[in-house]
mmCIF file of C-alpha atoms in Angstrom:
data_model
loop_
_atom_site.group_PDB
_atom_site.id
_atom_site.type_symbol
_atom_site.label_atom_id
_atom_site.label_comp_id
_atom_site.label_asym_id
_atom_site.label_seq_id
_atom_site.Cartn_x
_atom_site.Cartn_y
_atom_site.Cartn_z
ATOM 1 C CA MET W 1 1.878 22.290 -11.587
ATOM 2 C CA VAL W 2 4.695 20.250 -10.291
ATOM 3 C CA ASP W 3 3.661 16.704 -11.093
ATOM 4 C CA LEU W 4 5.109 13.711 -9.281
ATOM 5 C CA TYR W 5 8.478 13.489 -11.052
ATOM 6 C CA ASP W 6 9.266 16.736 -10.450
ATOM 7 C CA LEU W 7 8.177 16.093 -6.514
ATOM 8 C CA ILE W 8 10.847 13.402 -6.054
ATOM 9 C CA HIS W 9 13.529 15.582 -7.544
ATOM 10 C CA ASN W 10 12.936 18.902 -5.515
ATOM 11 C CA ILE W 11 12.792 16.278 -2.576
ATOM 12 C CA GLN W 12 16.139 14.710 -3.681
ATOM 13 C CA LYS W 13 17.587 18.856 -3.381
ATOM 14 C CA ARG W 14 15.926 19.621 -0.193
ATOM 15 C CA PRO W 15 14.686 16.621 1.659
ATOM 16 C CA ALA W 16 14.833 17.858 5.287
ATOM 17 C CA MET W 17 12.661 20.720 3.708
ATOM 18 C CA TYR W 18 9.942 18.238 2.775
ATOM 19 C CA LEU W 19 10.696 15.420 4.941
ATOM 20 C CA GLY W 20 11.889 16.520 8.483
ATOM 21 C CA ARG W 21 14.003 13.943 8.387
ATOM 22 C CA ALA W 22 16.195 13.003 5.216
ATOM 23 C CA CYS W 23 15.302 9.203 5.417
ATOM 24 C CA ILE W 24 13.748 6.504 3.112
ATOM 25 C CA SER W 25 10.550 6.009 5.408
ATOM 26 C CA ASN W 26 9.815 9.630 5.842
ATOM 27 C CA LEU W 27 9.740 9.490 1.892
ATOM 28 C CA ARG W 28 7.708 6.817 1.659
ATOM 29 C CA THR W 29 5.102 8.112 4.162
ATOM 30 C CA PHE W 30 5.376 11.378 2.318
ATOM 31 C CA LEU W 31 4.567 10.404 -1.201
ATOM 32 C CA ALA W 32 1.899 8.117 0.342
ATOM 33 C CA GLY W 33 0.439 10.902 1.773
ATOM 34 C CA TYR W 34 0.404 13.244 -1.604
ATOM 35 C CA CYS W 35 -1.153 10.236 -3.753
ATOM 36 C CA PHE W 36 -3.588 9.854 -0.439
ATOM 37 C CA ALA W 37 -4.518 13.138 -0.363
ATOM 38 C CA ARG W 38 -4.805 13.618 -4.594
ATOM 39 C CA ARG W 39 -7.212 10.846 -4.143
ATOM 40 C CA GLN W 40 -9.527 12.604 -1.600
ATOM 41 C CA ILE W 41 -10.541 15.433 -3.441
ATOM 42 C CA GLY W 42 -10.808 13.467 -6.481
ATOM 43 C CA ILE W 43 -8.141 14.053 -8.410
ATOM 44 C CA PRO W 44 -7.227 11.312 -11.276
ATOM 45 C CA GLN W 45 -4.554 9.554 -10.922
ATOM 46 C CA THR W 46 -1.450 10.926 -13.430
ATOM 47 C CA GLN W 47 0.086 8.894 -15.664
ATOM 48 C CA GLN W 48 3.335 9.534 -13.492
ATOM 49 C CA GLU W 49 1.414 8.319 -10.495
ATOM 50 C CA GLN W 50 0.437 5.167 -12.834
ATOM 51 C CA GLN W 51 4.020 4.274 -13.777
ATOM 52 C CA PHE W 52 5.398 5.123 -10.438
ATOM 53 C CA SER W 53 2.794 2.325 -8.755
ATOM 54 C CA GLU W 54 5.289 -0.119 -10.981
ATOM 55 C CA PHE W 55 8.676 0.949 -8.999
ATOM 56 C CA GLN W 56 7.261 -1.697 -6.152
ATOM 57 C CA THR W 57 7.711 -4.372 -8.518
ATOM 58 C CA TRP W 58 10.684 -3.200 -10.197
ATOM 59 C CA ILE W 59 12.764 -2.860 -6.977
ATOM 60 C CA GLN W 60 11.536 -6.552 -6.215
ATOM 61 C CA GLN W 61 12.846 -8.274 -9.887
ATOM 62 C CA ARG W 62 15.731 -5.459 -9.205
ATOM 63 C CA PHE W 63 16.968 -7.139 -5.972
ATOM 64 C CA ASN W 64 15.848 -10.508 -7.149
ATOM 65 C CA LEU W 65 13.304 -10.874 -4.089
ATOM 66 C CA THR W 66 10.134 -12.340 -4.134
ATOM 67 C CA SER W 67 8.881 -10.784 -0.701
ATOM 68 C CA ASN W 68 5.866 -8.688 0.683
ATOM 69 C CA GLN W 69 8.068 -6.079 1.899
ATOM 70 C CA THR W 70 7.572 -2.123 0.704
ATOM 71 C CA TRP W 71 10.023 -0.753 -1.636
ATOM 72 C CA ASP W 72 11.625 1.777 1.264
ATOM 73 C CA GLN W 73 11.753 -1.447 3.361
ATOM 74 C CA ILE W 74 13.874 -3.557 0.783
ATOM 75 C CA ILE W 75 16.231 -0.394 -0.316
ATOM 76 C CA LEU W 76 16.697 -0.190 3.822
ATOM 77 C CA PHE W 77 17.670 -3.625 3.943
ATOM 78 C CA PHE W 78 20.298 -3.394 1.422
ATOM 79 C CA SER W 79 21.667 -0.067 2.884
ATOM 80 C CA GLN W 80 23.888 1.418 5.749
ATOM 81 C CA ASP W 81 21.223 3.492 7.251
ATOM 82 C CA GLU W 82 17.945 5.400 6.769
ATOM 83 C CA HIS W 83 19.710 8.548 5.188
ATOM 84 C CA THR W 84 21.873 6.113 2.675
ATOM 85 C CA ALA W 85 18.412 4.648 1.784
ATOM 86 C CA LEU W 86 17.255 7.587 0.607
ATOM 87 C CA ASP W 87 20.186 8.310 -1.290
ATOM 88 C CA GLN W 88 19.950 4.922 -3.009
ATOM 89 C CA PHE W 89 16.496 5.552 -3.558
ATOM 90 C CA PHE W 90 16.801 8.824 -5.855
ATOM 91 C CA LYS W 91 19.638 6.305 -8.056
ATOM 92 C CA LEU W 92 17.132 3.626 -8.216
ATOM 93 C CA PHE W 93 14.367 5.880 -9.534
ATOM 94 C CA ASP W 94 16.491 7.367 -12.010
ATOM 95 C CA GLU W 95 17.864 4.179 -13.401
ATOM 96 C CA PHE W 96 13.397 3.230 -13.087
ATOM 97 C CA ILE W 97 13.014 6.237 -15.235
ATOM 98 C CA GLN W 98 15.430 5.241 -17.882
ATOM 99 C CA THR W 99 14.633 1.700 -18.157
ATOM 100 C CA GLU W 100 11.509 1.184 -17.700
ATOM 101 C CA HIS W 101 10.280 4.662 -19.283
ATOM 102 C CA PRO W 102 12.522 6.193 -21.617
ATOM 103 C CA ARG W 103 10.151 7.844 -23.688
ATOM 104 C CA GLU W 104 8.449 9.520 -21.474
ATOM 105 C CA LEU W 105 11.056 11.448 -20.434
ATOM 106 C CA GLN W 106 12.467 12.102 -24.169
ATOM 107 C CA PRO W 107 11.116 15.442 -26.136
ATOM 108 C CA ASN W 108 8.831 14.038 -29.183
ATOM 109 C CA THR W 109 11.649 15.205 -32.037
ATOM 110 C CA THR W 110 10.086 13.179 -34.526
ATOM 111 C CA ASN W 111 7.971 15.838 -35.181
ATOM 112 C CA ASN W 112 10.793 18.154 -36.041
ATOM 113 C CA LEU W 113 12.602 15.425 -37.728
ATOM 114 C CA ILE W 114 9.947 15.348 -40.815
ATOM 115 C CA MET W 115 9.423 18.973 -40.469
ATOM 116 C CA VAL W 116 13.533 19.720 -41.218
ATOM 117 C CA SER W 117 13.345 16.889 -43.950
ATOM 118 C CA GLY W 118 10.326 18.560 -45.322
ATOM 119 C CA THR W 119 11.929 22.254 -45.527
ATOM 120 C CA GLN W 120 15.560 20.259 -47.518
ATOM 121 C CA ASP W 121 12.756 18.655 -50.298
#
């Protein structure tokens, strides 16, 4: 099963396949539809979906804005066009993951270190 972040990375590789037109507005619509469909069929929100809900606030802080514009509108405002805004989204999304949730992306090496040090005794 593909999780939300894998889906976003798949979209980054082939945006036209998922979005029709490679633009940030279509991405927001696609992601909203994805989340809506999951709720409609009773699938509980995943940890990644909960984390991604923080992206809006993170974007507002990143651009030092307190407007009620959505994350795609904010990114588009600071971009040349829809296509470059989409490219910018993927860069910002990666930054968001690395700064806000770095532990979730790191492999669990603590247990390996304990086992290695235990075998050396």
